[in-house]
mmCIF file of C-alpha atoms and ligand atoms in Angstrom:
data_model
loop_
_atom_site.group_PDB
_atom_site.id
_atom_site.type_symbol
_atom_site.label_atom_id
_atom_site.label_comp_id
_atom_site.label_asym_id
_atom_site.label_seq_id
_atom_site.Cartn_x
_atom_site.Cartn_y
_atom_site.Cartn_z
ATOM 1 C CA MET A 28 54.837 -38.767 25.218
ATOM 2 C CA ARG A 29 55.022 -37.702 21.614
ATOM 3 C CA ASN A 30 52.925 -34.695 20.651
ATOM 4 C CA PHE A 31 52.345 -33.782 24.315
ATOM 5 C CA GLY A 32 50.909 -30.360 23.461
ATOM 6 C CA GLY A 33 48.392 -32.032 21.157
ATOM 7 C CA HIS A 34 47.184 -34.371 23.912
ATOM 8 C CA VAL A 35 46.720 -31.416 26.269
ATOM 9 C CA GLY A 36 44.756 -29.592 23.547
ATOM 10 C CA VAL A 37 42.554 -32.653 23.040
ATOM 11 C CA ALA A 38 41.879 -32.880 26.800
ATOM 12 C CA LEU A 39 40.851 -29.199 26.837
ATOM 13 C CA PHE A 40 38.491 -29.720 23.902
ATOM 14 C CA GLY A 41 36.980 -32.695 25.750
ATOM 15 C CA ILE A 42 36.359 -30.697 28.924
ATOM 16 C CA LEU A 43 34.802 -27.916 26.846
ATOM 17 C CA SER A 44 32.368 -30.240 25.038
ATOM 18 C CA PHE A 45 31.494 -31.829 28.384
ATOM 19 C CA ALA A 46 30.686 -28.443 29.997
ATOM 20 C CA LEU A 47 28.751 -27.245 26.933
ATOM 21 C CA THR A 48 26.662 -30.426 26.778
ATOM 22 C CA VAL A 49 25.747 -30.195 30.479
ATOM 23 C CA ALA A 50 24.811 -26.515 30.041
ATOM 24 C CA VAL A 51 22.729 -27.087 26.890
ATOM 25 C CA VAL A 52 20.811 -30.076 28.317
ATOM 26 C CA THR A 53 20.080 -28.134 31.531
ATOM 27 C CA VAL A 54 18.904 -25.022 29.677
ATOM 28 C CA ILE A 55 16.627 -27.065 27.358
ATOM 29 C CA ASP A 56 15.210 -28.864 30.402
ATOM 30 C CA ARG A 57 14.596 -25.572 32.251
ATOM 31 C CA VAL A 58 12.993 -23.840 29.262
ATOM 32 C CA THR A 59 10.900 -26.653 27.766
ATOM 33 C CA GLY A 60 10.645 -29.139 30.635
ATOM 34 C CA PHE A 61 11.991 -31.821 28.323
ATOM 35 C CA ASN A 62 14.979 -33.792 29.437
ATOM 36 C CA LEU A 63 16.905 -34.658 26.335
ATOM 37 C CA PHE A 64 18.857 -37.535 27.779
ATOM 38 C CA SER A 65 15.837 -39.400 29.127
ATOM 39 C CA LEU A 66 14.581 -39.928 25.577
ATOM 40 C CA SER A 67 14.398 -43.649 24.881
ATOM 41 C CA VAL A 68 13.250 -45.954 22.149
ATOM 42 C CA TRP A 69 11.060 -48.890 23.251
ATOM 43 C CA VAL A 70 11.637 -47.831 26.886
ATOM 44 C CA ILE A 71 14.975 -49.559 27.227
ATOM 45 C CA ILE A 72 17.129 -48.236 24.383
ATOM 46 C CA PRO A 73 18.630 -45.053 25.816
ATOM 47 C CA LEU A 74 18.939 -43.103 22.573
ATOM 48 C CA GLY A 75 18.943 -39.689 24.272
ATOM 49 C CA ALA A 76 21.607 -40.807 26.750
ATOM 50 C CA MET A 77 23.772 -42.216 23.958
ATOM 51 C CA LEU A 78 23.538 -38.968 22.003
ATOM 52 C CA THR A 79 24.225 -36.889 25.100
ATOM 53 C CA GLY A 80 27.222 -39.054 26.014
ATOM 54 C CA ALA A 81 28.528 -38.752 22.459
ATOM 55 C CA ALA A 82 28.041 -34.962 22.538
ATOM 56 C CA ALA A 83 29.866 -34.734 25.880
ATOM 57 C CA ALA A 84 32.817 -36.707 24.455
ATOM 58 C CA SER A 85 32.740 -35.062 21.009
ATOM 59 C CA GLY A 86 35.470 -32.579 21.968
ATOM 60 C CA TYR A 87 37.905 -35.505 22.206
ATOM 61 C CA TYR A 88 36.956 -36.548 18.690
ATOM 62 C CA PHE A 89 37.245 -33.121 17.077
ATOM 63 C CA GLY A 90 40.298 -32.168 19.159
ATOM 64 C CA SER A 91 42.110 -35.354 18.087
ATOM 65 C CA LEU A 92 41.361 -34.651 14.416
ATOM 66 C CA LEU A 93 42.565 -31.078 14.797
ATOM 67 C CA PHE A 94 45.782 -31.926 16.646
ATOM 68 C CA HIS A 95 46.412 -35.182 14.740
ATOM 69 C CA THR A 96 46.677 -37.329 17.845
ATOM 70 C CA ARG A 97 45.859 -41.023 17.463
ATOM 71 C CA PRO A 98 43.355 -42.469 19.944
ATOM 72 C CA THR A 99 45.199 -44.130 22.837
ATOM 73 C CA TRP A 100 43.851 -46.139 25.797
ATOM 74 C CA LEU A 101 44.288 -42.948 27.835
ATOM 75 C CA LEU A 102 41.828 -41.205 25.541
ATOM 76 C CA LEU A 103 39.359 -44.086 25.946
ATOM 77 C CA VAL A 104 39.606 -43.696 29.739
ATOM 78 C CA GLN A 105 38.988 -39.936 29.497
ATOM 79 C CA VAL A 106 36.046 -40.435 27.158
ATOM 80 C CA ILE A 107 34.409 -42.977 29.491
ATOM 81 C CA ILE A 108 34.951 -40.801 32.581
ATOM 82 C CA VAL A 109 33.530 -37.715 30.860
ATOM 83 C CA ALA A 110 30.491 -39.564 29.492
ATOM 84 C CA ALA A 111 29.761 -41.068 32.913
ATOM 85 C CA LEU A 112 30.284 -37.751 34.716
ATOM 86 C CA ALA A 113 28.009 -35.973 32.227
ATOM 87 C CA GLN A 114 24.945 -37.749 33.607
ATOM 88 C CA ILE A 115 25.788 -36.874 37.229
ATOM 89 C CA ALA A 116 26.735 -33.315 36.252
ATOM 90 C CA ILE A 117 23.403 -32.843 34.465
ATOM 91 C CA TYR A 118 21.515 -34.043 37.574
ATOM 92 C CA TYR A 119 23.603 -31.746 39.731
ATOM 93 C CA SER A 120 23.139 -28.800 37.445
ATOM 94 C CA GLU A 121 19.355 -29.428 37.479
ATOM 95 C CA TYR A 122 19.430 -29.630 41.254
ATOM 96 C CA SER A 123 21.437 -26.471 41.802
ATOM 97 C CA THR A 124 19.284 -24.376 39.442
ATOM 98 C CA PHE A 125 15.899 -25.761 40.547
ATOM 99 C CA VAL A 126 13.695 -23.028 42.020
ATOM 100 C CA LEU A 127 10.170 -23.903 43.167
ATOM 101 C CA ASP A 128 7.143 -21.758 42.214
ATOM 102 C CA ASN A 129 7.214 -20.111 45.647
ATOM 103 C CA GLY A 130 10.766 -18.922 45.057
ATOM 104 C CA ILE A 131 12.483 -21.451 47.300
ATOM 105 C CA ARG A 132 15.695 -22.964 45.939
ATOM 106 C CA VAL A 133 15.544 -26.742 46.233
ATOM 107 C CA ALA A 134 19.270 -26.863 46.993
ATOM 108 C CA ASP A 135 18.651 -24.823 50.178
ATOM 109 C CA ARG A 136 16.195 -27.404 51.549
ATOM 110 C CA VAL A 137 17.279 -30.905 50.481
ATOM 111 C CA GLY A 138 20.623 -32.544 49.935
ATOM 112 C CA PHE A 139 21.674 -33.633 46.443
ATOM 113 C CA PHE A 140 21.239 -37.361 47.080
ATOM 114 C CA ASP A 141 17.763 -36.907 48.572
ATOM 115 C CA TYR A 142 16.842 -34.812 45.557
ATOM 116 C CA LEU A 143 18.215 -37.504 43.270
ATOM 117 C CA ASP A 144 16.170 -40.215 45.005
ATOM 118 C CA ILE A 145 12.941 -38.208 44.546
ATOM 119 C CA ARG A 146 13.928 -37.202 41.025
ATOM 120 C CA LEU A 147 14.612 -40.745 39.863
ATOM 121 C CA THR A 148 11.643 -42.491 41.422
ATOM 122 C CA THR A 149 9.006 -39.904 40.464
ATOM 123 C CA THR A 150 10.002 -39.705 36.808
ATOM 124 C CA HIS A 151 7.088 -40.325 34.494
ATOM 125 C CA LEU A 152 7.557 -42.761 31.712
ATOM 126 C CA ARG A 153 5.993 -41.799 28.423
ATOM 127 C CA ILE A 154 5.362 -44.520 25.913
ATOM 128 C CA GLY A 155 4.527 -44.554 22.243
ATOM 129 C CA ARG A 156 4.104 -41.750 19.763
ATOM 130 C CA ALA A 157 1.225 -40.323 21.786
ATOM 131 C CA LEU A 158 3.549 -40.192 24.811
ATOM 132 C CA ILE A 159 1.013 -41.928 27.034
ATOM 133 C CA ASP A 160 1.932 -41.264 30.628
ATOM 134 C CA THR A 161 2.291 -44.467 32.643
ATOM 135 C CA GLY A 162 2.639 -42.693 35.972
ATOM 136 C CA GLU A 163 5.554 -42.556 38.365
ATOM 137 C CA VAL A 164 8.170 -45.189 37.774
ATOM 138 C CA GLY A 165 9.090 -45.832 41.434
ATOM 139 C CA SER A 166 12.162 -47.967 42.048
ATOM 140 C CA PHE A 167 12.192 -48.894 38.353
ATOM 141 C CA GLY A 168 13.638 -45.377 38.005
ATOM 142 C CA TYR A 169 16.961 -46.662 39.297
ATOM 143 C CA LEU A 170 17.060 -49.347 36.650
ATOM 144 C CA LEU A 171 16.195 -46.744 33.988
ATOM 145 C CA THR A 172 19.009 -44.566 35.289
ATOM 146 C CA LEU A 173 21.415 -47.471 35.111
ATOM 147 C CA ILE A 174 20.348 -48.133 31.504
ATOM 148 C CA GLN A 175 20.872 -44.455 30.720
ATOM 149 C CA PHE A 176 24.282 -44.604 32.392
ATOM 150 C CA VAL A 177 25.254 -47.430 30.033
ATOM 151 C CA GLY A 178 23.876 -45.302 27.172
ATOM 152 C CA PHE A 179 26.078 -42.360 28.165
ATOM 153 C CA ILE A 180 29.164 -44.575 28.229
ATOM 154 C CA LEU A 181 28.326 -46.223 24.894
ATOM 155 C CA GLY A 182 27.824 -42.770 23.349
ATOM 156 C CA GLY A 183 31.188 -41.626 24.671
ATOM 157 C CA MET A 184 32.903 -44.782 23.421
ATOM 158 C CA GLY A 185 31.322 -44.117 20.025
ATOM 159 C CA ALA A 186 33.398 -40.919 19.797
ATOM 160 C CA TYR A 187 36.515 -43.022 20.441
ATOM 161 C CA PHE A 188 35.690 -45.700 17.870
ATOM 162 C CA PHE A 189 34.842 -43.164 15.172
ATOM 163 C CA LEU A 190 38.322 -41.793 15.728
ATOM 164 C CA LYS A 191 39.812 -45.270 15.611
ATOM 165 C CA VAL A 192 38.370 -45.911 12.139
ATOM 166 C CA HIS A 193 39.013 -42.421 10.781
ATOM 167 C CA PRO A 194 41.313 -42.764 7.742
ATOM 168 C CA ASP A 195 44.884 -41.715 8.383
ATOM 169 C CA CYS A 196 48.182 -41.479 6.522
ATOM 170 C CA GLN A 197 50.379 -44.347 7.704
ATOM 171 C CA GLY A 198 53.578 -42.570 6.735
ATOM 172 C CA CYS A 199 52.970 -39.272 8.557
ATOM 173 C CA SER A 200 50.483 -40.464 11.232
ATOM 174 C CA ARG A 201 48.133 -37.611 10.404
ATOM 175 C CA TYR A 202 44.398 -37.777 9.880
ATOM 176 C CA LEU A 203 43.305 -37.443 6.292
ATOM 177 C CA ARG A 204 41.100 -34.504 5.376
ATOM 178 C CA LYS A 205 38.046 -34.847 3.205
ATOM 179 C CA LEU A 206 38.725 -33.045 -0.084
ATOM 180 C CA ALA A 207 35.708 -33.853 -2.225
ATOM 181 C CA THR A 208 32.850 -36.310 -2.696
ATOM 182 C CA GLY A 209 31.033 -37.666 -5.719
ATOM 183 C CA LYS A 210 27.703 -39.501 -5.833
ATOM 184 C CA GLN A 211 26.446 -41.782 -8.553
ATOM 185 C CA HIS A 212 23.013 -43.331 -8.859
ATOM 186 C CA PHE A 213 22.154 -46.633 -10.517
ATOM 187 C CA ASN A 214 18.645 -47.887 -11.082
ATOM 188 C CA ASP A 215 19.890 -50.963 -12.846
ATOM 189 C CA ARG A 216 22.048 -53.618 -11.176
ATOM 190 C CA TYR A 217 23.908 -54.436 -14.370
ATOM 191 C CA ALA A 218 24.829 -50.794 -14.928
ATOM 192 C CA PHE A 219 26.141 -50.710 -11.393
ATOM 193 C CA ALA A 220 28.101 -53.962 -11.790
ATOM 194 C CA THR A 221 29.784 -52.624 -14.945
ATOM 195 C CA TYR A 222 30.704 -49.407 -13.167
ATOM 196 C CA TYR A 223 31.939 -51.206 -10.053
ATOM 197 C CA ASP A 224 34.104 -53.642 -11.996
ATOM 198 C CA ASN A 225 35.695 -50.910 -14.081
ATOM 199 C CA VAL A 226 35.905 -47.736 -12.050
ATOM 200 C CA PHE A 227 39.229 -48.663 -10.460
ATOM 201 C CA GLY A 228 40.200 -51.038 -13.227
ATOM 202 C CA HIS A 229 42.633 -48.716 -14.932
ATOM 203 C CA ARG A 230 44.928 -47.546 -12.183
ATOM 204 C CA HIS A 231 47.260 -45.987 -14.685
ATOM 205 C CA ASP A 232 44.654 -44.257 -16.753
ATOM 206 C CA TRP A 233 42.983 -41.679 -14.575
ATOM 207 C CA ARG A 234 41.201 -40.175 -17.565
ATOM 208 C CA ALA A 235 39.209 -43.393 -17.780
ATOM 209 C CA PHE A 236 38.547 -43.040 -14.076
ATOM 210 C CA ALA A 237 37.380 -39.457 -14.630
ATOM 211 C CA LYS A 238 34.962 -40.731 -17.251
ATOM 212 C CA TRP A 239 33.539 -43.277 -14.807
ATOM 213 C CA MET A 240 33.206 -40.600 -12.135
ATOM 214 C CA ARG A 241 30.985 -38.513 -14.417
ATOM 215 C CA HIS A 242 28.884 -41.554 -15.218
ATOM 216 C CA ASP A 243 25.486 -41.177 -13.504
ATOM 217 C CA PRO A 244 23.016 -43.391 -15.353
ATOM 218 C CA GLY A 245 20.390 -43.046 -12.599
ATOM 219 C CA LYS A 246 20.479 -39.260 -13.095
ATOM 220 C CA LYS A 247 20.083 -38.566 -9.348
ATOM 221 C CA GLN A 248 16.724 -40.363 -9.330
ATOM 222 C CA VAL A 249 16.094 -42.268 -6.123
ATOM 223 C CA ARG A 250 13.532 -45.030 -5.779
ATOM 224 C CA GLU A 251 13.323 -48.346 -3.998
ATOM 225 C CA GLY A 252 16.293 -50.462 -5.119
ATOM 226 C CA THR A 253 18.428 -47.534 -6.295
ATOM 227 C CA ILE A 254 22.124 -48.192 -5.766
ATOM 228 C CA LEU A 255 24.136 -45.195 -4.631
ATOM 229 C CA ALA A 256 27.917 -45.137 -4.946
ATOM 230 C CA THR A 257 29.583 -42.410 -2.877
ATOM 231 C CA SER A 258 33.265 -41.761 -3.504
ATOM 232 C CA THR A 259 35.127 -39.637 -1.010
ATOM 233 C CA LEU A 260 38.530 -38.202 -1.836
ATOM 234 C CA HIS A 261 40.767 -37.860 1.214
ATOM 235 C CA GLY A 262 44.170 -36.208 1.357
ATOM 236 C CA CYS A 263 47.001 -36.083 3.873
ATOM 237 C CA PRO A 264 47.564 -32.453 4.964
ATOM 238 C CA HIS A 265 51.295 -33.166 5.297
ATOM 239 C CA CYS A 266 52.531 -35.278 2.357
ATOM 240 C CA LYS A 267 49.464 -34.545 0.142
ATOM 241 C CA THR A 268 48.961 -38.226 -0.711
ATOM 242 C CA GLN A 269 45.356 -38.963 -1.637
ATOM 243 C CA ARG A 270 43.022 -41.924 -1.156
ATOM 244 C CA ILE A 271 39.527 -42.678 -2.376
ATOM 245 C CA ALA A 272 36.964 -44.407 -0.185
ATOM 246 C CA LEU A 273 34.011 -45.876 -2.065
ATOM 247 C CA MET A 274 30.812 -46.616 -0.158
ATOM 248 C CA VAL A 275 27.890 -48.467 -1.722
ATOM 249 C CA GLN A 276 24.338 -48.144 -0.438
ATOM 250 C CA ILE A 277 21.036 -49.546 -1.560
ATOM 251 C CA ARG A 278 17.694 -47.838 -1.092
ATOM 252 C CA GLY A 279 14.985 -49.640 0.851
ATOM 253 C CA LYS A 280 11.431 -48.355 1.143
ATOM 254 C CA LYS A 281 12.466 -45.313 3.161
ATOM 255 C CA GLU A 282 16.105 -45.615 4.079
ATOM 256 C CA TRP A 283 19.561 -46.345 2.735
ATOM 257 C CA SER A 284 21.476 -49.384 3.897
ATOM 258 C CA THR A 285 25.185 -49.740 3.419
ATOM 259 C CA ILE A 286 26.670 -52.832 1.793
ATOM 260 C CA PRO A 287 29.968 -53.164 3.692
ATOM 261 C CA ASN A 288 31.344 -55.909 1.407
ATOM 262 C CA LEU A 289 31.367 -53.512 -1.542
ATOM 263 C CA ALA A 290 33.283 -50.754 0.261
ATOM 264 C CA ARG A 291 36.687 -50.001 -1.252
ATOM 265 C CA ASP A 292 39.672 -47.973 -0.195
ATOM 266 C CA VAL A 293 42.073 -47.125 -2.996
ATOM 267 C CA ALA A 294 45.492 -45.465 -2.659
ATOM 268 C CA ILE A 295 46.307 -42.846 -5.294
ATOM 269 C CA PRO A 296 49.906 -42.693 -6.540
ATOM 270 C CA GLN A 297 51.913 -39.981 -4.827
ATOM 271 C CA GLY A 298 51.992 -36.614 -6.563
ATOM 272 C CA MET A 299 48.618 -37.077 -8.234
ATOM 273 C CA ASP A 300 45.804 -34.654 -7.475
ATOM 274 C CA LEU A 301 42.321 -35.974 -8.283
ATOM 275 C CA ARG A 302 40.393 -32.941 -7.052
ATOM 276 C CA PRO A 303 39.699 -31.717 -10.622
ATOM 277 C CA VAL A 304 38.083 -35.093 -11.392
ATOM 278 C CA PHE A 305 35.690 -34.690 -8.477
ATOM 279 C CA LYS A 306 34.884 -31.143 -9.564
ATOM 280 C CA GLY A 307 33.891 -32.528 -12.957
ATOM 281 C CA GLU A 308 36.615 -30.613 -14.791
ATOM 282 C CA THR A 309 37.070 -32.373 -18.067
ATOM 283 C CA GLY A 310 39.407 -30.327 -20.188
ATOM 284 C CA ARG A 311 42.273 -30.195 -17.766
ATOM 285 C CA ARG A 312 45.030 -32.749 -17.509
ATOM 286 C CA ILE A 313 44.530 -34.842 -14.401
ATOM 287 C CA GLY A 314 47.441 -34.653 -12.000
ATOM 288 C CA THR A 315 50.588 -36.187 -13.391
ATOM 289 C CA GLU A 316 50.196 -39.518 -15.082
ATOM 290 C CA PRO A 317 52.576 -42.069 -13.600
ATOM 291 C CA ALA A 318 54.880 -43.806 -16.056
HETATM 292 ZN ZN1 ZN B 429 51.024 -38.181 4.753
#
C-alpha cells in the first residue's frame, strides 16, 4: 500500500477522536445529566447521534488531510465501525461509571445487557421547546436506539464524504490547503450578474480579476435577498498550484442557502500567486502574468 505510514497515522487519529468523543459525552452526561447523543429533532431525526458519530470519526477526516491520504473503501469501513462502536462504548462507559446515591456501583450488581435493557426502556422522551416529558418510552426505546444507531453511522459516513469532496491536486494527489477567502455582497441581482459574468472573464488579465475581487457593491450589508459570493483560494502544498472555488449564497429571512448551479472551480495558471489579490494589495504586481 502506498503511503503506509500515512494510513497508520490516520487510523491512530481515528481511534483518538473515538476515545475522546466517548469520554466527553460521558463526562457531560455525568455532570449535567444531559445525554448529548439522544438529542433529536421531531423525535425521529437523530441530530445528536449524527453529530456524535461525526465527532467520533472526525480523526479520520483530519488525519487524512494531515497525511494526504485519499479516502479508500478501507477508510469507509473503519469510519462505520468506529461510529457504530461509539454508541455502544458510550453506553458501556455510562454503565461502568454509574454510582447510585447510596454509593453502590451499578456494574457490581447488574450485568451490562440488563443495565442496557433498563436504560433503553426507561428513557424519557422530551418533546418540543418546553421539553415536555412524555414519560418512559418502554419498548419504543429500542426503536429510538436503532434510529440513533443509524444516526451515528450517517454521522461517521459524513466524515468520509467530506473527505471525498475535499479539493485535491490531481498531479500530486495532495489535499489543497485553504490560503485565503474573499466575500462580496450584492443587494442587486443585476450587479451580481455583471460581476458573475466578468469575474473570471479575463483569465489572462489578473489585474482585472483583482479589481472584481475588491468590488463589494453591497458594502457588507445583509438583508433578505442579499447575494453573497465567497471565493476561496486553495493551494497545493507540494507544487504550489492554486485554484479558486466560488460559492454563491442567497439570504432568506434568517438563513443563507447555497445555489449549487452557480458554484465555480477555476484553475490558476502554474506559477501564479493570487494571495496578494485576496489580501487586497493593489500596488503590487500580481504573480507573473502568463504570456
Ligand atoms: Zn500539486
